[in-house]
PDB file of C-alpha atoms in Angstrom:
ATOM      1  CA  MET V   1     -14.704   3.924 -38.174  1.00  0.00           C
ATOM      2  CA  TYR V   2     -15.767   7.594 -37.960  1.00  0.00           C
ATOM      3  CA  SER V   3     -14.147  10.477 -40.347  1.00  0.00           C
ATOM      4  CA  SER V   4     -12.498  13.364 -38.608  1.00  0.00           C
ATOM      5  CA  ALA V   5     -15.597  15.320 -40.141  1.00  0.00           C
ATOM      6  CA  SER V   6     -18.392  13.203 -39.080  1.00  0.00           C
ATOM      7  CA  CYS V   7     -16.958  13.070 -35.606  1.00  0.00           C
ATOM      8  CA  SER V   8     -16.323  16.971 -35.668  1.00  0.00           C
ATOM      9  CA  ARG V   9     -20.198  16.863 -36.366  1.00  0.00           C
ATOM     10  CA  ALA V  10     -21.473  14.444 -33.845  1.00  0.00           C
ATOM     11  CA  TRP V  11     -19.593  16.453 -30.953  1.00  0.00           C
ATOM     12  CA  GLN V  12     -20.982  19.844 -32.511  1.00  0.00           C
ATOM     13  CA  LEU V  13     -23.666  21.591 -30.304  1.00  0.00           C
ATOM     14  CA  PRO V  14     -26.514  23.493 -32.176  1.00  0.00           C
ATOM     15  CA  HIS V  15     -24.731  26.569 -34.340  1.00  0.00           C
ATOM     16  CA  ASN V  16     -25.587  29.813 -34.053  1.00  0.00           C
ATOM     17  CA  PRO V  17     -24.886  31.285 -38.002  1.00  0.00           C
ATOM     18  CA  ASN V  18     -24.402  34.933 -36.125  1.00  0.00           C
ATOM     19  CA  ALA V  19     -21.754  33.786 -33.799  1.00  0.00           C
ATOM     20  CA  ALA V  20     -18.567  34.222 -36.062  1.00  0.00           C
ATOM     21  CA  THR V  21     -19.725  37.817 -36.508  1.00  0.00           C
ATOM     22  CA  ALA V  22     -21.532  39.091 -33.744  1.00  0.00           C
ATOM     23  CA  SER V  23     -19.673  41.100 -30.932  1.00  0.00           C
ATOM     24  CA  ILE V  24     -19.830  40.042 -27.262  1.00  0.00           C
ATOM     25  CA  ASP V  25     -20.891  42.622 -24.861  1.00  0.00           C
ATOM     26  CA  PRO V  26     -19.339  41.419 -21.618  1.00  0.00           C
ATOM     27  CA  ASN V  27     -22.113  43.442 -19.458  1.00  0.00           C
ATOM     28  CA  ALA V  28     -24.897  42.001 -21.327  1.00  0.00           C
ATOM     29  CA  PRO V  29     -26.921  39.403 -19.456  1.00  0.00           C
ATOM     30  CA  LEU V  30     -26.388  35.866 -20.129  1.00  0.00           C
ATOM     31  CA  SER V  31     -28.691  34.158 -22.815  1.00  0.00           C
ATOM     32  CA  HIS V  32     -30.510  30.690 -22.313  1.00  0.00           C
ATOM     33  CA  ASN V  33     -31.136  30.772 -26.200  1.00  0.00           C
ATOM     34  CA  ALA V  34     -27.319  30.842 -27.177  1.00  0.00           C
ATOM     35  CA  PRO V  35     -25.808  27.476 -26.782  1.00  0.00           C
ATOM     36  CA  VAL V  36     -22.004  27.301 -26.338  1.00  0.00           C
ATOM     37  CA  GLN V  37     -20.032  25.820 -28.717  1.00  0.00           C
ATOM     38  CA  LEU V  38     -17.376  23.225 -27.949  1.00  0.00           C
ATOM     39  CA  THR V  39     -15.035  21.614 -30.411  1.00  0.00           C
ATOM     40  CA  VAL V  40     -13.707  18.328 -30.331  1.00  0.00           C
ATOM     41  CA  LEU V  41     -10.299  19.779 -28.685  1.00  0.00           C
ATOM     42  CA  ASP V  42     -12.683  21.394 -25.954  1.00  0.00           C
ATOM     43  CA  TYR V  43     -14.193  18.232 -24.757  1.00  0.00           C
ATOM     44  CA  ILE V  44     -10.619  16.294 -24.909  1.00  0.00           C
ATOM     45  CA  THR V  45      -8.943  19.144 -22.527  1.00  0.00           C
ATOM     46  CA  LEU V  46     -12.169  18.633 -20.193  1.00  0.00           C
ATOM     47  CA  LEU V  47     -11.945  15.077 -20.175  1.00  0.00           C
ATOM     48  CA  GLN V  48      -8.029  15.095 -19.612  1.00  0.00           C
ATOM     49  CA  ASN V  49      -8.772  17.460 -16.700  1.00  0.00           C
ATOM     50  CA  PHE V  50     -10.917  15.349 -15.451  1.00  0.00           C
ATOM     51  CA  GLN V  51      -9.120  12.142 -15.661  1.00  0.00           C
ATOM     52  CA  GLN V  52      -6.070  14.061 -13.799  1.00  0.00           C
ATOM     53  CA  LEU V  53      -8.464  15.224 -11.082  1.00  0.00           C
ATOM     54  CA  ASN V  54      -9.339  11.703 -10.612  1.00  0.00           C
ATOM     55  CA  ASN V  55      -5.649  10.397 -10.468  1.00  0.00           C
ATOM     56  CA  ILE V  56      -5.207  12.706  -7.544  1.00  0.00           C
ATOM     57  CA  MET V  57      -8.145  11.689  -5.925  1.00  0.00           C
ATOM     58  CA  GLN V  58      -7.193   8.083  -5.942  1.00  0.00           C
ATOM     59  CA  GLN V  59      -3.772   9.116  -4.992  1.00  0.00           C
ATOM     60  CA  GLN V  60      -5.114  10.845  -2.094  1.00  0.00           C
ATOM     61  CA  GLN V  61      -7.134   7.699  -1.068  1.00  0.00           C
ATOM     62  CA  GLN V  62      -4.531   5.304  -1.657  1.00  0.00           C
ATOM     63  CA  ALA V  63      -2.277   7.384   1.114  1.00  0.00           C
ATOM     64  CA  PHE V  64      -4.977   7.483   3.694  1.00  0.00           C
ATOM     65  CA  ASN V  65      -5.627   3.942   3.427  1.00  0.00           C
ATOM     66  CA  ASN V  66      -1.750   3.226   3.776  1.00  0.00           C
ATOM     67  CA  ALA V  67      -2.109   5.265   6.637  1.00  0.00           C
ATOM     68  CA  GLN V  68      -4.858   3.642   8.269  1.00  0.00           C
ATOM     69  CA  GLN V  69      -3.281   0.113   7.803  1.00  0.00           C
ATOM     70  CA  SER V  70      -0.306   1.397   9.699  1.00  0.00           C
ATOM     71  CA  HIS V  71      -2.340   2.722  12.307  1.00  0.00           C
ATOM     72  CA  GLU V  72      -3.900  -0.423  12.759  1.00  0.00           C
ATOM     73  CA  ALA V  73      -0.562  -2.685  12.258  1.00  0.00           C
ATOM     74  CA  ALA V  74       0.756  -0.182  15.078  1.00  0.00           C
ATOM     75  CA  PHE V  75      -1.891  -1.757  17.534  1.00  0.00           C
ATOM     76  CA  ASP V  76      -1.365  -5.090  16.299  1.00  0.00           C
ATOM     77  CA  LEU V  77       2.304  -4.529  17.332  1.00  0.00           C
ATOM     78  CA  ILE V  78       1.978  -3.042  20.288  1.00  0.00           C
ATOM     79  CA  ASN V  79      -0.841  -5.797  21.583  1.00  0.00           C
ATOM     80  CA  THR V  80       1.295  -8.442  20.159  1.00  0.00           C
ATOM     81  CA  ARG V  81       4.506  -7.124  22.512  1.00  0.00           C
ATOM     82  CA  LEU V  82       2.215  -6.573  25.318  1.00  0.00           C
ATOM     83  CA  SER V  83       1.022 -10.288  25.158  1.00  0.00           C
ATOM     84  CA  ASN V  84       4.481 -11.726  25.076  1.00  0.00           C
ATOM     85  CA  LEU V  85       5.991  -9.488  28.072  1.00  0.00           C
ATOM     86  CA  PRO V  86       7.584 -11.874  30.240  1.00  0.00           C
ATOM     87  CA  THR V  87       5.503 -12.704  33.611  1.00  0.00           C
ATOM     88  CA  ALA V  88       7.765 -14.779  35.482  1.00  0.00           C
ATOM     89  CA  TYR V  89      11.543 -16.033  35.807  1.00  0.00           C
ATOM     90  CA  THR V  90      13.634 -18.329  38.231  1.00  0.00           C
ATOM     91  CA  SER V  91      16.344 -17.003  40.092  1.00  0.00           C
ATOM     92  CA  ALA V  92      19.552 -18.568  40.169  1.00  0.00           C
ATOM     93  CA  PRO V  93      20.620 -20.807  43.141  1.00  0.00           C
ATOM     94  CA  ALA V  94      22.924 -19.318  45.678  1.00  0.00           C
ATOM     95  CA  PRO V  95      26.459 -20.246  45.577  1.00  0.00           C
ATOM     96  CA  TYR V  96      27.320 -23.152  47.244  1.00  0.00           C
ATOM     97  CA  ALA V  97      23.612 -23.431  48.492  1.00  0.00           C
ATOM     98  CA  PRO V  98      22.695 -27.345  49.435  1.00  0.00           C
ATOM     99  CA  ALA V  99      19.182 -26.715  47.423  1.00  0.00           C
ATOM    100  CA  PRO V 100      18.481 -24.011  44.610  1.00  0.00           C
ATOM    101  CA  ALA V 101      16.673 -20.940  45.514  1.00  0.00           C
ATOM    102  CA  THR V 102      12.754 -20.615  45.185  1.00  0.00           C
ATOM    103  CA  SER V 103      11.743 -19.169  42.056  1.00  0.00           C
ATOM    104  CA  SER V 104       9.896 -15.975  42.300  1.00  0.00           C
ATOM    105  CA  VAL V 105       7.175 -14.408  39.974  1.00  0.00           C
ATOM    106  CA  ALA V 106       7.626 -11.178  38.089  1.00  0.00           C
ATOM    107  CA  SER V 107       4.134  -9.440  37.212  1.00  0.00           C
ATOM    108  CA  LYS V 108       3.430  -6.867  34.688  1.00  0.00           C
ATOM    109  CA  PRO V 109       3.642  -3.248  36.362  1.00  0.00           C
ATOM    110  CA  THR V 110       0.712  -2.133  37.420  1.00  0.00           C
ATOM    111  CA  PHE V 111      -0.160   1.568  36.533  1.00  0.00           C
ATOM    112  CA  ASN V 112      -2.878   3.954  35.480  1.00  0.00           C
ATOM    113  CA  PRO V 113      -2.633   3.958  31.622  1.00  0.00           C
ATOM    114  CA  PRO V 114      -2.032   7.814  30.225  1.00  0.00           C
ATOM    115  CA  LYS V 115      -5.499   9.226  29.723  1.00  0.00           C
ATOM    116  CA  GLU V 116      -6.574  10.098  25.752  1.00  0.00           C
ATOM    117  CA  PHE V 117      -5.237  13.411  24.429  1.00  0.00           C
ATOM    118  CA  LYS V 118      -8.171  15.215  22.768  1.00  0.00           C
ATOM    119  CA  GLY V 119      -6.228  18.081  21.522  1.00  0.00           C
ATOM    120  CA  LYS V 120      -6.199  20.921  24.405  1.00  0.00           C
ATOM    121  CA  VAL V 121      -3.007  23.076  24.870  1.00  0.00           C
ATOM    122  CA  SER V 122      -3.208  22.951  28.795  1.00  0.00           C
ATOM    123  CA  GLU V 123      -2.900  19.080  28.752  1.00  0.00           C
ATOM    124  CA  VAL V 124       0.256  18.823  26.415  1.00  0.00           C
ATOM    125  CA  ASP V 125       3.111  18.847  29.246  1.00  0.00           C
ATOM    126  CA  ALA V 126       0.812  15.981  31.662  1.00  0.00           C
ATOM    127  CA  PHE V 127       0.017  14.027  28.649  1.00  0.00           C
ATOM    128  CA  ILE V 128       4.050  13.721  27.590  1.00  0.00           C
ATOM    129  CA  SER V 129       4.837  13.251  31.210  1.00  0.00           C
ATOM    130  CA  SER V 130       2.203  10.370  31.642  1.00  0.00           C
ATOM    131  CA  ILE V 131       3.366   8.549  28.347  1.00  0.00           C
ATOM    132  CA  ASP V 132       7.184   8.744  29.494  1.00  0.00           C
ATOM    133  CA  THR V 133       6.145   7.467  32.472  1.00  0.00           C
ATOM    134  CA  ALA V 134       4.538   4.364  31.198  1.00  0.00           C
ATOM    135  CA  VAL V 135       7.375   3.716  28.548  1.00  0.00           C
ATOM    136  CA  ARG V 136       9.872   3.716  31.320  1.00  0.00           C
ATOM    137  CA  LEU V 137       7.614   0.846  32.847  1.00  0.00           C
ATOM    138  CA  GLN V 138       7.180  -1.328  30.134  1.00  0.00           C
ATOM    139  CA  ARG V 139      10.377  -0.705  28.898  1.00  0.00           C
ATOM    140  CA  ALA V 140      10.714  -4.861  28.505  1.00  0.00           C
ATOM    141  CA  ALA V 141       8.272  -4.801  25.817  1.00  0.00           C
ATOM    142  CA  LEU V 142       8.700  -1.163  24.084  1.00  0.00           C
ATOM    143  CA  ILE V 143      12.426  -1.869  23.100  1.00  0.00           C
ATOM    144  CA  THR V 144      12.631   0.284  19.817  1.00  0.00           C
ATOM    145  CA  GLU V 145      12.044   3.763  19.310  1.00  0.00           C
ATOM    146  CA  GLU V 146       9.221   3.030  16.886  1.00  0.00           C
ATOM    147  CA  ASP V 147       7.509   0.771  19.365  1.00  0.00           C
ATOM    148  CA  LYS V 148       7.933   3.832  22.206  1.00  0.00           C
ATOM    149  CA  CYS V 149       6.216   5.898  19.160  1.00  0.00           C
ATOM    150  CA  LEU V 150       3.705   3.492  18.065  1.00  0.00           C
ATOM    151  CA  TYR V 151       2.540   2.889  21.996  1.00  0.00           C
ATOM    152  CA  MET V 152       2.057   6.697  22.321  1.00  0.00           C
ATOM    153  CA  THR V 153      -0.115   7.225  19.113  1.00  0.00           C
ATOM    154  CA  THR V 154      -2.624   4.742  20.447  1.00  0.00           C
ATOM    155  CA  PHE V 155      -3.521   7.441  22.829  1.00  0.00           C
ATOM    156  CA  LEU V 156      -4.145   9.963  20.529  1.00  0.00           C
ATOM    157  CA  GLY V 157      -8.097  10.784  20.325  1.00  0.00           C
ATOM    158  CA  GLU V 158     -10.118  10.996  17.205  1.00  0.00           C
ATOM    159  CA  GLY V 159     -10.378  14.571  15.381  1.00  0.00           C
ATOM    160  CA  THR V 160      -7.198  16.497  15.537  1.00  0.00           C
ATOM    161  CA  PRO V 161      -4.693  14.395  17.300  1.00  0.00           C
ATOM    162  CA  ALA V 162      -5.323  11.646  14.872  1.00  0.00           C
ATOM    163  CA  GLN V 163      -5.525  13.370  11.861  1.00  0.00           C
ATOM    164  CA  TRP V 164      -1.922  15.077  12.712  1.00  0.00           C
ATOM    165  CA  TYR V 165      -0.827  11.867  13.215  1.00  0.00           C
ATOM    166  CA  ARG V 166      -1.963  10.480   9.838  1.00  0.00           C
ATOM    167  CA  GLY V 167      -0.542  13.221   8.330  1.00  0.00           C
ATOM    168  CA  VAL V 168       2.677  12.370   9.840  1.00  0.00           C
ATOM    169  CA  LEU V 169       2.579   9.181   8.402  1.00  0.00           C
ATOM    170  CA  VAL V 170       2.468  10.453   5.021  1.00  0.00           C
ATOM    171  CA  SER V 171       4.811  13.519   4.998  1.00  0.00           C
ATOM    172  CA  LYS V 172       7.542  12.054   7.786  1.00  0.00           C
ATOM    173  CA  PRO V 173       7.294   8.296   8.137  1.00  0.00           C
ATOM    174  CA  ASN V 174      10.902   8.409   9.634  1.00  0.00           C
ATOM    175  CA  ILE V 175      10.259  10.526  12.343  1.00  0.00           C
ATOM    176  CA  LEU V 176       8.637   7.292  14.017  1.00  0.00           C
ATOM    177  CA  ASN V 177      12.534   6.011  14.116  1.00  0.00           C
ATOM    178  CA  ASP V 178      13.353   8.541  16.995  1.00  0.00           C
ATOM    179  CA  PHE V 179      10.733   8.959  20.117  1.00  0.00           C
ATOM    180  CA  ALA V 180      12.353  12.119  21.061  1.00  0.00           C
ATOM    181  CA  ASP V 181      11.851  13.898  17.836  1.00  0.00           C
ATOM    182  CA  PHE V 182       8.361  12.512  17.858  1.00  0.00           C
ATOM    183  CA  LYS V 183       7.553  14.196  21.006  1.00  0.00           C
ATOM    184  CA  THR V 184       9.191  17.300  19.717  1.00  0.00           C
ATOM    185  CA  ALA V 185       7.282  17.420  16.801  1.00  0.00           C
ATOM    186  CA  PHE V 186       3.816  16.468  18.893  1.00  0.00           C
ATOM    187  CA  ARG V 187       4.739  19.386  21.473  1.00  0.00           C
ATOM    188  CA  ARG V 188       5.607  21.910  18.515  1.00  0.00           C
ATOM    189  CA  HIS V 189       1.892  21.276  17.054  1.00  0.00           C
ATOM    190  CA  PHE V 190      -0.131  20.808  19.994  1.00  0.00           C
ATOM    191  CA  GLY V 191       1.671  22.914  22.441  1.00  0.00           C
ATOM    192  CA  ASP V 192       1.672  26.778  23.738  1.00  0.00           C
ATOM    193  CA  SER V 193       3.564  28.506  20.738  1.00  0.00           C
ATOM    194  CA  ASN V 194       4.614  31.152  23.496  1.00  0.00           C
ATOM    195  CA  VAL V 195       6.298  28.665  25.721  1.00  0.00           C
ATOM    196  CA  ALA V 196       9.825  29.179  24.628  1.00  0.00           C
ATOM    197  CA  PHE V 197       9.373  33.293  25.044  1.00  0.00           C
ATOM    198  CA  SER V 198       7.937  32.665  28.189  1.00  0.00           C
ATOM    199  CA  SER V 199      10.561  30.310  29.715  1.00  0.00           C
ATOM    200  CA  ARG V 200      13.187  32.762  28.265  1.00  0.00           C
ATOM    201  CA  ALA V 201      11.686  35.202  30.276  1.00  0.00           C
ATOM    202  CA  LYS V 202      11.415  33.322  33.625  1.00  0.00           C
ATOM    203  CA  LEU V 203      15.229  32.194  33.127  1.00  0.00           C
ATOM    204  CA  VAL V 204      16.396  35.963  32.886  1.00  0.00           C
ATOM    205  CA  THR V 205      15.439  36.824  36.467  1.00  0.00           C
ATOM    206  CA  LEU V 206      15.856  32.967  37.938  1.00  0.00           C
ATOM    207  CA  VAL V 207      18.057  33.003  40.537  1.00  0.00           C
ATOM    208  CA  GLN V 208      18.951  30.520  43.414  1.00  0.00           C
ATOM    209  CA  THR V 209      17.292  31.206  46.860  1.00  0.00           C
ATOM    210  CA  GLY V 210      17.138  27.913  48.400  1.00  0.00           C
ATOM    211  CA  SER V 211      19.358  24.977  47.839  1.00  0.00           C
ATOM    212  CA  THR V 212      20.996  24.356  44.605  1.00  0.00           C
ATOM    213  CA  ALA V 213      18.976  21.061  43.692  1.00  0.00           C
ATOM    214  CA  SER V 214      15.956  23.332  44.054  1.00  0.00           C
ATOM    215  CA  TYR V 215      17.468  25.502  42.231  1.00  0.00           C
ATOM    216  CA  ALA V 216      18.261  23.202  39.400  1.00  0.00           C
ATOM    217  CA  ALA V 217      14.951  21.669  39.400  1.00  0.00           C
ATOM    218  CA  ARG V 218      13.105  24.792  38.159  1.00  0.00           C
ATOM    219  CA  PHE V 219      16.186  25.732  35.955  1.00  0.00           C
ATOM    220  CA  GLY V 220      15.615  22.385  34.349  1.00  0.00           C
ATOM    221  CA  ASP V 221      11.836  22.773  33.354  1.00  0.00           C
ATOM    222  CA  LEU V 222      12.087  26.182  31.974  1.00  0.00           C
ATOM    223  CA  VAL V 223      15.326  25.253  29.923  1.00  0.00           C
ATOM    224  CA  ALA V 224      13.534  22.181  28.447  1.00  0.00           C
ATOM    225  CA  HIS V 225      11.421  24.120  26.306  1.00  0.00           C
ATOM    226  CA  LEU V 226      14.474  26.099  24.837  1.00  0.00           C
ATOM    227  CA  ASP V 227      16.921  24.909  22.158  1.00  0.00           C
ATOM    228  CA  TRP V 228      20.148  25.564  23.802  1.00  0.00           C
ATOM    229  CA  ASN V 229      23.557  23.851  23.827  1.00  0.00           C
ATOM    230  CA  ASP V 230      25.526  22.443  27.191  1.00  0.00           C
ATOM    231  CA  GLN V 231      27.399  25.352  27.440  1.00  0.00           C
ATOM    232  CA  ALA V 232      24.685  28.137  26.995  1.00  0.00           C
ATOM    233  CA  LYS V 233      22.896  26.396  29.709  1.00  0.00           C
ATOM    234  CA  ILE V 234      25.854  26.210  31.840  1.00  0.00           C
ATOM    235  CA  ASP V 235      26.652  29.806  31.462  1.00  0.00           C
ATOM    236  CA  LYS V 236      23.058  30.708  32.638  1.00  0.00           C
ATOM    237  CA  PHE V 237      22.719  28.119  35.223  1.00  0.00           C
ATOM    238  CA  TYR V 238      25.950  29.396  36.884  1.00  0.00           C
ATOM    239  CA  ASP V 239      24.755  33.216  36.649  1.00  0.00           C
ATOM    240  CA  GLY V 240      21.765  32.235  38.677  1.00  0.00           C
ATOM    241  CA  LEU V 241      23.585  30.330  41.389  1.00  0.00           C
ATOM    242  CA  LYS V 242      24.490  31.858  44.942  1.00  0.00           C
ATOM    243  CA  GLU V 243      27.834  33.709  45.479  1.00  0.00           C
ATOM    244  CA  GLN V 244      28.929  31.373  47.565  1.00  0.00           C
ATOM    245  CA  THR V 245      28.407  28.387  45.659  1.00  0.00           C
ATOM    246  CA  GLN V 246      30.009  30.445  42.612  1.00  0.00           C
ATOM    247  CA  ASN V 247      33.059  31.300  44.719  1.00  0.00           C
ATOM    248  CA  TYR V 248      33.337  27.492  45.473  1.00  0.00           C
ATOM    249  CA  ILE V 249      33.417  26.797  41.657  1.00  0.00           C
ATOM    250  CA  SER V 250      35.532  29.118  40.795  1.00  0.00           C
ATOM    251  CA  VAL V 251      38.519  27.700  42.490  1.00  0.00           C
ATOM    252  CA  ILE V 252      38.098  24.563  40.477  1.00  0.00           C
ATOM    253  CA  LYS V 253      39.829  25.292  36.971  1.00  0.00           C
ATOM    254  CA  ARG V 254      37.993  25.674  34.256  1.00  0.00           C
ATOM    255  CA  GLU V 255      39.003  22.856  32.172  1.00  0.00           C
ATOM    256  CA  ASP V 256      38.352  20.726  35.178  1.00  0.00           C
ATOM    257  CA  ARG V 257      34.828  21.368  35.221  1.00  0.00           C
ATOM    258  CA  PRO V 258      32.333  19.284  33.640  1.00  0.00           C
ATOM    259  CA  LYS V 259      31.580  19.941  30.070  1.00  0.00           C
ATOM    260  CA  LYS V 260      27.721  18.336  30.059  1.00  0.00           C
ATOM    261  CA  TYR V 261      25.052  20.415  31.111  1.00  0.00           C
ATOM    262  CA  LEU V 262      23.529  17.330  33.231  1.00  0.00           C
ATOM    263  CA  ASP V 263      27.117  16.757  34.906  1.00  0.00           C
ATOM    264  CA  TYR V 264      27.509  20.537  35.386  1.00  0.00           C
ATOM    265  CA  VAL V 265      24.443  20.608  37.625  1.00  0.00           C
ATOM    266  CA  SER V 266      25.393  17.392  39.728  1.00  0.00           C
ATOM    267  CA  PHE V 267      28.552  18.911  39.934  1.00  0.00           C
ATOM    268  CA  ALA V 268      27.098  22.512  41.385  1.00  0.00           C
ATOM    269  CA  ILE V 269      24.835  20.589  43.481  1.00  0.00           C
ATOM    270  CA  ASP V 270      28.056  18.982  45.156  1.00  0.00           C
ATOM    271  CA  CYS V 271      30.093  22.078  45.654  1.00  0.00           C
ATOM    272  CA  ASP V 272      27.043  23.638  47.165  1.00  0.00           C
ATOM    273  CA  ASP V 273      26.756  20.931  49.966  1.00  0.00           C
ATOM    274  CA  ARG V 274      30.638  21.311  50.448  1.00  0.00           C
ATOM    275  CA  ALA V 275      30.012  24.882  50.769  1.00  0.00           C
ATOM    276  CA  HIS V 276      27.387  24.595  53.247  1.00  0.00           C
ATOM    277  CA  GLU V 277      29.161  21.868  55.225  1.00  0.00           C
ATOM    278  CA  ARG V 278      32.513  24.626  55.050  1.00  0.00           C
ATOM    279  CA  ASP V 279      30.101  27.235  56.782  1.00  0.00           C
ATOM    280  CA  ILE V 280      28.670  24.946  59.323  1.00  0.00           C
ATOM    281  CA  GLU V 281      32.704  23.796  60.004  1.00  0.00           C
ATOM    282  CA  ARG V 282      33.476  27.740  60.600  1.00  0.00           C
ATOM    283  CA  GLY V 283      30.397  28.262  62.687  1.00  0.00           C
ATOM    284  CA  GLN V 284      31.562  25.101  64.875  1.00  0.00           C
ATOM    285  CA  LYS V 285      35.299  26.422  65.155  1.00  0.00           C
ATOM    286  CA  LYS V 286      33.777  29.910  66.213  1.00  0.00           C
ATOM    287  CA  LYS V 287      31.813  28.597  69.124  1.00  0.00           C
ATOM    288  CA  GLY V 288      34.723  26.829  70.280  1.00  0.00           C
ATOM    289  CA  LYS V 289      37.130  29.468  70.214  1.00  0.00           C
ATOM    290  CA  THR V 290      38.642  30.581  73.332  1.00  0.00           C
ATOM    291  CA  PHE V 291      40.239  34.009  74.688  1.00  0.00           C
ATOM    292  CA  PHE V 292      42.396  34.807  77.757  1.00  0.00           C
ATOM    293  CA  SER V 293      41.342  37.947  79.856  1.00  0.00           C
ATOM    294  CA  SER V 294      42.904  39.517  83.159  1.00  0.00           C
ATOM    295  CA  ASN V 295      41.108  39.788  86.080  1.00  0.00           C
ATOM    296  CA  GLY V 296      41.786  42.325  88.695  1.00  0.00           C
ATOM    297  CA  ASN V 297      44.160  40.380  90.507  1.00  0.00           C
ATOM    298  CA  GLY V 298      46.188  39.840  87.274  1.00  0.00           C
ATOM    299  CA  ASN V 299      45.096  36.413  86.846  1.00  0.00           C
ATOM    300  CA  ALA V 300      44.062  35.312  83.140  1.00  0.00           C
ATOM    301  CA  THR V 301      41.241  33.591  82.991  1.00  0.00           C
ATOM    302  CA  ALA V 302      39.499  31.434  79.839  1.00  0.00           C
ATOM    303  CA  ALA V 303      36.180  32.086  78.205  1.00  0.00           C
ATOM    304  CA  ARG V 304      34.375  30.546  75.478  1.00  0.00           C
ATOM    305  CA  TRP V 305      33.798  32.774  72.749  1.00  0.00           C
TER     306      TRP V 305
END
């Protein structure tokens, strides 16, 4: 065993006898002839700092490895579920039929898969729309919320999209349990940061000019980018309706009107259709109305108005 004195001497660098008394000029150039003196405590501190840095790097490497393994597991899960997708079924025999009905074969849905997303802002909406369509067509295989999220990740290209997904796995792993939240987080990261502002501005001037169905479709496209509750959506939707449709709605008690936005849209479309039918009926009655006039002989004659 080394004594503390011998250990200190073993770690000590060449000593400058004038180091203790010489004053240090901060503006003086560095001297290569004056070695820096480090104590054993300095070396221990440096070693501890190095070990801490090494531990941090190992933790980051482990987190990356875990994310990579999760990604690979996601691919395996998707492939397994797709391979297990039922391809055939036998229909039940018709009631009282002398022989069972013939079997029919249900094949996997055929469609163009979504294109790989490479990070372009202009492609965000189209990408999410194609993912939603593919998920609906494969609903027999993509059963859980996590299945849908993992399916979407298979179309994230290398670079920024893949890096974003790996970051989500580490920071918010529970987000994979909600497909809607996962898409929202994706849209917030890659979408247009001004889309909410521009959508709100367009809604201010949006009014019904054609059918209520067309107005509702345009309104829905814009309001999808805003964090509004059902009542706020209903109020703004009502403001943009034609006066004729508003009048038809106003005769119905407020408490009897739908409270959910989508239900209210269907309700408004129905009111618009009824109002249009009522206009047609009024027009037909007006055309069929008769009036009587007197001719010069005092006889009444009927005429169509």
